[in-house]
Coordinates of C-alpha atoms and ligand atoms in Angstrom, one line a residue:
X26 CA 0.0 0.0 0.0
X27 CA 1.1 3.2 -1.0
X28 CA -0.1 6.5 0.4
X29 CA 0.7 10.3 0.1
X30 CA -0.9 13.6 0.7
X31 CA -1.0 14.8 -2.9
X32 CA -2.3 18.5 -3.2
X33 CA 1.4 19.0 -5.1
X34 CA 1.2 16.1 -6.9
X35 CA 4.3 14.8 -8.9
X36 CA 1.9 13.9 -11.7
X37 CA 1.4 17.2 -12.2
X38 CA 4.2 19.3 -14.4
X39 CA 6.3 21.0 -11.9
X40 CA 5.7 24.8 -11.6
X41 CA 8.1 26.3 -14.0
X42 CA 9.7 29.9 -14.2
X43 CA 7.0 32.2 -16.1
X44 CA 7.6 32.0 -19.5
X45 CA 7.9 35.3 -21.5
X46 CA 5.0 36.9 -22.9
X47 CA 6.4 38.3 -26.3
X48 CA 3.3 39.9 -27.3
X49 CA 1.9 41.9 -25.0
X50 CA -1.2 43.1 -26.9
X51 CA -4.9 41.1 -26.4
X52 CA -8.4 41.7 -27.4
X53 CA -9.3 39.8 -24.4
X54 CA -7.3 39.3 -21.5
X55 CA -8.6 35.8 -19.3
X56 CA -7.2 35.2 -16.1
X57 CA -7.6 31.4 -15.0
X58 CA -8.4 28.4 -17.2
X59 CA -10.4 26.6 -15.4
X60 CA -14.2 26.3 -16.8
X61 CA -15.6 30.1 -16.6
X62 CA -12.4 31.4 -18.0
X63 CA -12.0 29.0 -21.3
X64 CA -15.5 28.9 -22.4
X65 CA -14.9 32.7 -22.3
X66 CA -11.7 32.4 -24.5
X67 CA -13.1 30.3 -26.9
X68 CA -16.8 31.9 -27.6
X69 CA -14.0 35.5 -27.7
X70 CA -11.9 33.0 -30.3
X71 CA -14.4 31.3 -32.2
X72 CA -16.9 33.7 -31.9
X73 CA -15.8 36.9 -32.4
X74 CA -11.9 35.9 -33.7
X75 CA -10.4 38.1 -31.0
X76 CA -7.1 37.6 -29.9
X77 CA -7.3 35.9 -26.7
X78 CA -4.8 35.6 -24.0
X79 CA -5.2 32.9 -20.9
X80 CA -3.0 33.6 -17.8
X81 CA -2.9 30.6 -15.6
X82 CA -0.6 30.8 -12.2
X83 CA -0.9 26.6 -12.1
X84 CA 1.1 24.3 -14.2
X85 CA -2.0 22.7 -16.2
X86 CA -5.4 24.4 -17.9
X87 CA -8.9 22.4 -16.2
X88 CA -9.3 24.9 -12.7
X89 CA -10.2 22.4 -10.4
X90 CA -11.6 19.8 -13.1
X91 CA -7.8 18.5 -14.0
X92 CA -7.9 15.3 -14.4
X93 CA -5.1 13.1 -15.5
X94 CA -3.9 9.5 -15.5
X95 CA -2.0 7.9 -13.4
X96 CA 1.1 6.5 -13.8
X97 CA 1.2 4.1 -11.9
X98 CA -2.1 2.5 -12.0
X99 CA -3.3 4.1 -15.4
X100 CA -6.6 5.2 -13.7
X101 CA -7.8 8.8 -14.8
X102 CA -8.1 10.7 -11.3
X103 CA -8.7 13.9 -10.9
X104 CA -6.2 16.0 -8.7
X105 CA -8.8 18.3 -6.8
X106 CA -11.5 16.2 -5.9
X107 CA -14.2 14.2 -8.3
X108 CA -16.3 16.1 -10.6
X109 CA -19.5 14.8 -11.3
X110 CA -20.8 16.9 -14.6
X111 CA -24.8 17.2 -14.7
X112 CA -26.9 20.1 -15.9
X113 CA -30.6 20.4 -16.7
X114 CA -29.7 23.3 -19.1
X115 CA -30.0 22.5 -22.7
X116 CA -28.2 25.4 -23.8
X117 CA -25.1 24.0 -21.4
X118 CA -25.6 20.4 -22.4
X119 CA -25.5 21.7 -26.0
X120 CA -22.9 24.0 -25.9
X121 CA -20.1 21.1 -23.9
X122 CA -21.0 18.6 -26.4
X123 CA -20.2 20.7 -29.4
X124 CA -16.4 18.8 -29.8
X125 CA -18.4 15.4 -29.3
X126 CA -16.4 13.3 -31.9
X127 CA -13.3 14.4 -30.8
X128 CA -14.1 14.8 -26.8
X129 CA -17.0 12.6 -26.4
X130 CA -19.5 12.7 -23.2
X131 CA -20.6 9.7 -21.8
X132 CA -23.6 9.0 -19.6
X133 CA -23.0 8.6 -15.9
X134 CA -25.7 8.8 -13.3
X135 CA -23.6 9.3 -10.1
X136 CA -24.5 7.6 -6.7
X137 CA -23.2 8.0 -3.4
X138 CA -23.2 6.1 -0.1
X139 CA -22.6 7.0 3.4
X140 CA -21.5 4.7 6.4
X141 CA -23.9 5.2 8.7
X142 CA -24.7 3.2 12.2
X143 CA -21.8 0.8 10.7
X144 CA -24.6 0.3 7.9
X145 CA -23.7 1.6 3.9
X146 CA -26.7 3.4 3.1
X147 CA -27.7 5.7 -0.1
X148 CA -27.5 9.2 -0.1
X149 CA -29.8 11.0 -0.8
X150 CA -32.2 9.3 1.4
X151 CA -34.5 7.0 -0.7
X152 CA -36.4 4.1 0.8
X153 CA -33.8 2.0 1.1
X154 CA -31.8 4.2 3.4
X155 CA -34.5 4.7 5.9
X156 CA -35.4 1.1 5.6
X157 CA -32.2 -0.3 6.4
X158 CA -31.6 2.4 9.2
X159 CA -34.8 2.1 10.8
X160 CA -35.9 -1.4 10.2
X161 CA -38.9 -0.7 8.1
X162 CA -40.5 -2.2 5.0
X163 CA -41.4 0.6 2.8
X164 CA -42.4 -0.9 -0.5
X165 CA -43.6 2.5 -2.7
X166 CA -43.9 5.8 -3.1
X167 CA -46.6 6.3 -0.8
X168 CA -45.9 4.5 2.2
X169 CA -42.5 6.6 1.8
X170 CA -44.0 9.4 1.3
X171 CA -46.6 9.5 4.2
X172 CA -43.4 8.6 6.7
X173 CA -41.6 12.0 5.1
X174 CA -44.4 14.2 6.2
X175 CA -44.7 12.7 9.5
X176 CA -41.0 13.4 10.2
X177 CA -40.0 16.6 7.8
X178 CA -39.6 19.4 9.4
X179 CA -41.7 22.0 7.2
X180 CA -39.8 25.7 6.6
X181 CA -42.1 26.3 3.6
X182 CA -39.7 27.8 1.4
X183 CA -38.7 29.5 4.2
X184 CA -35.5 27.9 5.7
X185 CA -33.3 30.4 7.8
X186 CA -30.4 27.9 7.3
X187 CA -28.8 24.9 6.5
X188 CA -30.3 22.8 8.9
X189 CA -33.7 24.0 9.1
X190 CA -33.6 23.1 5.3
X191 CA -32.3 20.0 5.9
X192 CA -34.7 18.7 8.6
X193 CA -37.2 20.3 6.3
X194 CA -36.5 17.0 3.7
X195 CA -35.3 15.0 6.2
X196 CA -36.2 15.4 9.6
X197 CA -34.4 15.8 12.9
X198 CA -33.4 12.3 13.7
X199 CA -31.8 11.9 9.7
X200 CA -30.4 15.4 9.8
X201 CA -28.6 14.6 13.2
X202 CA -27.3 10.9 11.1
X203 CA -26.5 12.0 7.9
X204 CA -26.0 15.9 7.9
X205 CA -24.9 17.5 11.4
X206 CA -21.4 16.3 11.9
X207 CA -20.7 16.0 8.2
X208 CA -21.5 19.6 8.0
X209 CA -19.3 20.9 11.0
X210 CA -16.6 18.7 9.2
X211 CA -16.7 19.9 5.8
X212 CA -17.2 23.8 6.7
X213 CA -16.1 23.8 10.8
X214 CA -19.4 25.5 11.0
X215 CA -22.9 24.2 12.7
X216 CA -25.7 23.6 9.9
X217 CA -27.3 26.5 11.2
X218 CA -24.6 29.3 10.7
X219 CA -24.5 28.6 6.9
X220 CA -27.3 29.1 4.3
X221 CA -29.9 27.0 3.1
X222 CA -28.2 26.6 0.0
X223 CA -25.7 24.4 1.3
X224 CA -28.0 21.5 1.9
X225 CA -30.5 22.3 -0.7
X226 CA -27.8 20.7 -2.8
X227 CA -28.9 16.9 -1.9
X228 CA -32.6 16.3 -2.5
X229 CA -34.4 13.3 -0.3
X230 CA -36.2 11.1 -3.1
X231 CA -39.8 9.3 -1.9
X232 CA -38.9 6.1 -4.2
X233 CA -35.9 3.7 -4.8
X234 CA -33.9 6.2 -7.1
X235 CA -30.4 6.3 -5.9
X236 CA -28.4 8.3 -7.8
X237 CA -27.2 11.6 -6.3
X238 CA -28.4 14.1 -9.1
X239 CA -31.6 14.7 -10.3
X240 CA -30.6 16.4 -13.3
X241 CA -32.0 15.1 -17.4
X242 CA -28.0 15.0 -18.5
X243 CA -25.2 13.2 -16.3
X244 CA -21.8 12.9 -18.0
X245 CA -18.1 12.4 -17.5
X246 CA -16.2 13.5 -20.3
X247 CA -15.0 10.3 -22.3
X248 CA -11.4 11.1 -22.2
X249 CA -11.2 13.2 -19.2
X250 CA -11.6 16.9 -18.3
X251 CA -8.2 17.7 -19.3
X252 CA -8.7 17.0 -22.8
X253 CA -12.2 18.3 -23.0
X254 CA -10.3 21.8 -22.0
X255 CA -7.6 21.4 -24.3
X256 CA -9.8 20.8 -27.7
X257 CA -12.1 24.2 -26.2
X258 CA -8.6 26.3 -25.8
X259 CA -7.3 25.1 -29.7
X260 CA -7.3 27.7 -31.7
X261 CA -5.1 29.8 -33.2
X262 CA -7.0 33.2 -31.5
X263 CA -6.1 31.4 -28.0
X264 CA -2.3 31.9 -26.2
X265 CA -2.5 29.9 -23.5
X266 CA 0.2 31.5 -20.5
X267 CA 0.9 28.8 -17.7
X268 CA 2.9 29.4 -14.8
X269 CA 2.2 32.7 -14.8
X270 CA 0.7 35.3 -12.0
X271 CA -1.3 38.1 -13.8
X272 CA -0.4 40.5 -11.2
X273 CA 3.0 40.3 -11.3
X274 CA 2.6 40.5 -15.3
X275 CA 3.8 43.9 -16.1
X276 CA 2.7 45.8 -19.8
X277 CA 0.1 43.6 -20.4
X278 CA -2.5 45.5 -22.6
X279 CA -6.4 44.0 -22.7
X280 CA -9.1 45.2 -24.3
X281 CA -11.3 43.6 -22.0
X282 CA -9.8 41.5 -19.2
X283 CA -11.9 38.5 -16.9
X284 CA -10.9 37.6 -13.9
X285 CA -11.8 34.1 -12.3
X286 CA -9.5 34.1 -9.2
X287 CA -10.7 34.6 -5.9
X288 CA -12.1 38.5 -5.7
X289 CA -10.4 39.4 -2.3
X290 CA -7.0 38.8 -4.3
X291 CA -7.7 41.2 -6.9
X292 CA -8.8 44.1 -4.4
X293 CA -6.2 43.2 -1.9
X294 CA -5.3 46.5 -1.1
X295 CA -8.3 48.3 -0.7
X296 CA -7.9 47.2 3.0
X297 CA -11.0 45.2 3.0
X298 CA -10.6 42.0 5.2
X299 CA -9.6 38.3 3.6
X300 CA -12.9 36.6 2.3
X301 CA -13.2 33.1 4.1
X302 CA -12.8 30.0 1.9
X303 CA -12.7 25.9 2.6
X304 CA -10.3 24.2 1.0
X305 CA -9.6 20.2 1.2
X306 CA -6.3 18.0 1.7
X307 CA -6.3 14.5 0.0
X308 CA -4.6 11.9 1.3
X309 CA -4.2 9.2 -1.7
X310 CA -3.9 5.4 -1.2
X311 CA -2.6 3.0 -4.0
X312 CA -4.2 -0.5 -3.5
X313 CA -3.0 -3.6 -5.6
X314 CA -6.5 -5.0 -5.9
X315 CA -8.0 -5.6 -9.6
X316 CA -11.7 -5.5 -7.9
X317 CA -12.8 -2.4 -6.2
X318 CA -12.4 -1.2 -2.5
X319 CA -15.6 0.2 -1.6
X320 CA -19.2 -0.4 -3.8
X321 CA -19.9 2.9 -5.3
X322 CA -17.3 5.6 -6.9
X323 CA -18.5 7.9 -3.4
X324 CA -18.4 7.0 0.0
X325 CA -19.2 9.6 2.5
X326 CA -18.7 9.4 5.8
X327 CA -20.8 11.5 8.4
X328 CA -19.9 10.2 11.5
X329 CA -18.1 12.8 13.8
X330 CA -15.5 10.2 14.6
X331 CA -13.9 9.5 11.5
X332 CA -12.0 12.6 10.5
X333 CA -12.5 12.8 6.7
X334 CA -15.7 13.9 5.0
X335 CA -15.6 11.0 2.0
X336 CA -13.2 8.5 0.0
X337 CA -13.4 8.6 -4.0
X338 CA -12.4 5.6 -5.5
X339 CA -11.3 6.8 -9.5
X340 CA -11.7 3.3 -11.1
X341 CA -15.3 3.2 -10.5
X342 CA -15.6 6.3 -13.0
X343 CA -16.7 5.0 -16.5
X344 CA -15.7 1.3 -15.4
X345 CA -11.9 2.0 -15.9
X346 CA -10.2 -1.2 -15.4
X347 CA -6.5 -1.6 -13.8
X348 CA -4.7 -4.3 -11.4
X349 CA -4.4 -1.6 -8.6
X350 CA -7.5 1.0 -7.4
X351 CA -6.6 4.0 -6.2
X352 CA -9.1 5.5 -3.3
X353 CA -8.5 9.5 -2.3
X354 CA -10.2 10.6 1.1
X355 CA -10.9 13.9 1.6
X356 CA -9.9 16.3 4.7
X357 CA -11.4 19.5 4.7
X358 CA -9.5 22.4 6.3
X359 CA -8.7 26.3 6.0
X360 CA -5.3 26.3 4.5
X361 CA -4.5 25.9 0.9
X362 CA -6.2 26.5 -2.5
X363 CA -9.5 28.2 -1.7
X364 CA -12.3 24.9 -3.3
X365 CA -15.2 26.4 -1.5
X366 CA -16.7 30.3 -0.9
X367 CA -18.3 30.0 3.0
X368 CA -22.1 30.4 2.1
X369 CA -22.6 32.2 5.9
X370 CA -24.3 36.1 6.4
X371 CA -21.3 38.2 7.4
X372 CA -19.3 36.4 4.5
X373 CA -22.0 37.2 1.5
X374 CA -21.8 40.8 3.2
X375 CA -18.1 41.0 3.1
X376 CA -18.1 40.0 -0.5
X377 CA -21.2 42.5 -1.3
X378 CA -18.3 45.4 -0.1
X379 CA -16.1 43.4 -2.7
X380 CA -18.8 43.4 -5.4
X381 CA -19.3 47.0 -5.4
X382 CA -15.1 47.8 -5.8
X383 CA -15.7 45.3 -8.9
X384 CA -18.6 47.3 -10.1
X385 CA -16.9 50.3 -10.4
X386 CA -13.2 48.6 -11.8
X387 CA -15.7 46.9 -14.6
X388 CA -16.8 50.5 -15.5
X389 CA -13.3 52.2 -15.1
X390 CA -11.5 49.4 -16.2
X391 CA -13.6 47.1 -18.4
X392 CA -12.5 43.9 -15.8
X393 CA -15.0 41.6 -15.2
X394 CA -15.0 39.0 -12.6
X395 CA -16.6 35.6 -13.2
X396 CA -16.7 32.4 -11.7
X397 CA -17.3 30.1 -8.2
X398 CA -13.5 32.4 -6.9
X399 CA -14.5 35.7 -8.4
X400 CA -18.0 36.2 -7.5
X401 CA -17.9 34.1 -4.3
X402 CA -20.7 31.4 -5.3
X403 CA -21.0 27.9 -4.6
X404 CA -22.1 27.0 -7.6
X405 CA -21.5 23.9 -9.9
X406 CA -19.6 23.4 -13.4
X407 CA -22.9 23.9 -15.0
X408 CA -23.9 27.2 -13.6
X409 CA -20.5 28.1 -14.6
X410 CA -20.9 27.4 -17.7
X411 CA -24.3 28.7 -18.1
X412 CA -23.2 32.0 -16.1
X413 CA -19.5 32.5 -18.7
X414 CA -21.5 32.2 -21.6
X415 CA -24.5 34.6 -20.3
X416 CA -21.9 36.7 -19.7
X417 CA -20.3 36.8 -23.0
X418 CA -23.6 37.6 -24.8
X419 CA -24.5 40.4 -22.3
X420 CA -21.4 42.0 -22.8
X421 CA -21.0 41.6 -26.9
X422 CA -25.0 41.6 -27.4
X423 CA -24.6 38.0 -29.1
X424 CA -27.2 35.2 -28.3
X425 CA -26.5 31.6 -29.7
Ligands
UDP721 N1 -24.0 16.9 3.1 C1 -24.1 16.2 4.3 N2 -23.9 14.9 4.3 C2 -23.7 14.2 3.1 C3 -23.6 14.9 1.9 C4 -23.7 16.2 1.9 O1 -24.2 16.8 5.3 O2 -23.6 12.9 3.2 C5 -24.1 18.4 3.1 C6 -22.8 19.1 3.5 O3 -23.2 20.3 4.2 C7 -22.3 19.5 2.1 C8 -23.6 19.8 1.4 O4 -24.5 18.9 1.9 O5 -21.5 20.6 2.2 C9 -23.5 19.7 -0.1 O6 -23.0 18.4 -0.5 P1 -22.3 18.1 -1.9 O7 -22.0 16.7 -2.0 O8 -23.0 18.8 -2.9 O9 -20.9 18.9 -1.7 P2 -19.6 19.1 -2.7 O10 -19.7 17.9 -3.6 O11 -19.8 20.4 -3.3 O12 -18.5 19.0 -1.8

């Protein structure tokens, strides 16, 4: 067995000086390649043929979606954590699957399970999960149903916070089982400091349906995320800069700029305070074991003893196959890459302080900020998607 904490991974090229920018001159001026910043550079490319410029301070193009194989077990992994691609948007199912025969999607209805009272049990709730941990017999809908609305909670679209809209779906005793210490471990906050948002995110389902999204289409990108992102940046129109910190970039001239990074960095020194953001450590394990270590891609763990929040296990992902598996568990903590804006009061009104500096830099300046970093959302790679190419046809008046 094999393990390493592997936030700087060796599989990923090592950070190298900055290269030199020889041309200084762009149309359009990106800052980040991760999802909101190259669908931006290509609809600017493709679109509109402007001369595009990407400035990336990591060694790889993807944001957090890299994904890469691994040497050693030839599984594709991704570095920052799984990313499970869904959408009910047309226009974003349409618009990823426009390279299809080169970067093919393929259908993958995600499911997750969590160890709870030393039982694996689905999440989101479904029958099954309040059958095993309860010792019923719910057989349909309506039995299941009738149980929810004895035991939910009701906030009525209401919800103050993250438990209330928890217990709302799932009641207090499932809320206490499945939600409260995962919570505290994930965000070192109680349910109820953060907003309803955070646990509007899983759904409780009334029948047997056990995947974890409810959404029409649920893909992983045939080939991996990497590659999906490298066929959207080709183009001639697109200089891709790695390495590279845009503010220590000095000359640069944009006609427009967009920045993706985290907001608080770009205004650092208009002496606001730090926005808060979680991040996660992942401690990887290399098994020599041709079956699979745990049943489902997913495990989460909610239990208060166990100090991780869930294990991935990569080969489960579009039934890769390999002599080893390779499971990832995940630590959440404060230090190191920011993964997740806080969803909590004083931090959305923090960032409103911030949100006004960028209003008036994208009327001095013609900056615009964009993404989960930039505009402090937790929000998925659809709604970034959907939200970069909004964006694009607000600002150049071009619908698709
Ligand atoms: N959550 C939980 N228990 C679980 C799964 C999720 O308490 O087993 C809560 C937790 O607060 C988490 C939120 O639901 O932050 C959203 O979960 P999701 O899986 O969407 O988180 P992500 O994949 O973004 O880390």
């Amino acid at each position: 067995m094999l393990s390493s904490s592997f936030r700087k991974s060796s599989k990923v090229a090592p950070k190298q000086p900055p290269q030199h920018l020889s041309d200084l001159n762009y149309d359009v001026c990106i800052v980040g390649a991760g999802l909101s910043g190259a669908v931006l550079a290509e609809r600017y490319a493709n679109v509109l043929h402007k001369k595009v410029v990407v400035i990336e301070k990591r060694s790889h193009i993807g944001g957090n979606c890299y994904d890469y194989v691994d040497e050693q077990t030839g599984i594709l992994m991704n570095l920052y954590g799984a990313h499970l691609f869904h959408t009910d948007s047309e226009k974003v199912w349409r618009y990823v699957n426009q390279w299809h025969e080169e970067v093919p999607w393929i259908r993958w209805d995600h499911e997750v399970r969590a160890v709870v009272d030393g039982k694996l049990v689905p999440v989101p709730v479904n029958i099954n999960t309040v059958n095993s941990l309860f010792g019923l017999n719910f057989r349909n809908t309506s039995e299941m149903t009738s149980w929810l609305n004895s035991i939910q909670k009701k906030c009525d679209g209401n919800c103050a916070n993250a438990k209330e809209m928890a217990e709302s779906r799932v009641g207090s005793v499932l809320f206490q089982k499945i939600f409260a210490s995962y919570t505290k471990k994930q965000w070192d906050k109680d349910a109820s400091e953060l907003e309803p948002l955070v646990t509007a995110r899983i759904p409780v389902r009334n029948d047997f349906d056990q995947r974890y999204f409810s959404d029409r289409f649920q893909a992983l990108p045939k080939h991996g995320y990497t590659k999906w992102f490298e066929r959207i940046l080709r183009s001639d129109k697109i200089t891709v800069q790695l390495n590279t910190d845009y503010f220590a970039l000095k000359d640069l001239k944009c006609g427009k700029t967009f920045f993706t990074g985290p907001i608080d960095s770009y205004f650092s020194k208009e002496g606001l305070p730090k926005l808060e953001y979680r991040s996660i450590r992942f401690e990887k394990t290399v098994l020599r074991n041709s079956g699979f270590f745990q049943p489902a891609s997913v495990v989460n763990y909610p239990e208060p003893n166990v100090p991780f929040t869930r294990i991935v296990e990569y080969k489960h992902f579009l039934w890769q196959k390999s002599d080893f598996t390779v499971i990832v568990k995940e630590f959440s903590t404060d230090d190191g890459e920011p993964y997740y804006p806080v969803p909590k009061k004083t931090n959305i009104a923090l960032y409103d302080k911030y949100k006004e500096l960028a209003n008036e830099a994208e009327k001095k300046s013609s900056i615009f900020f964009v993404g989960r970093l930039a505009t402090y959302k937790y929000i998925n790679m659809d709604r970034a998607i959907l939200l970069a190419l909004e964006m694009f046809e607000k600002i150049e008046n071009r619908t698709r």
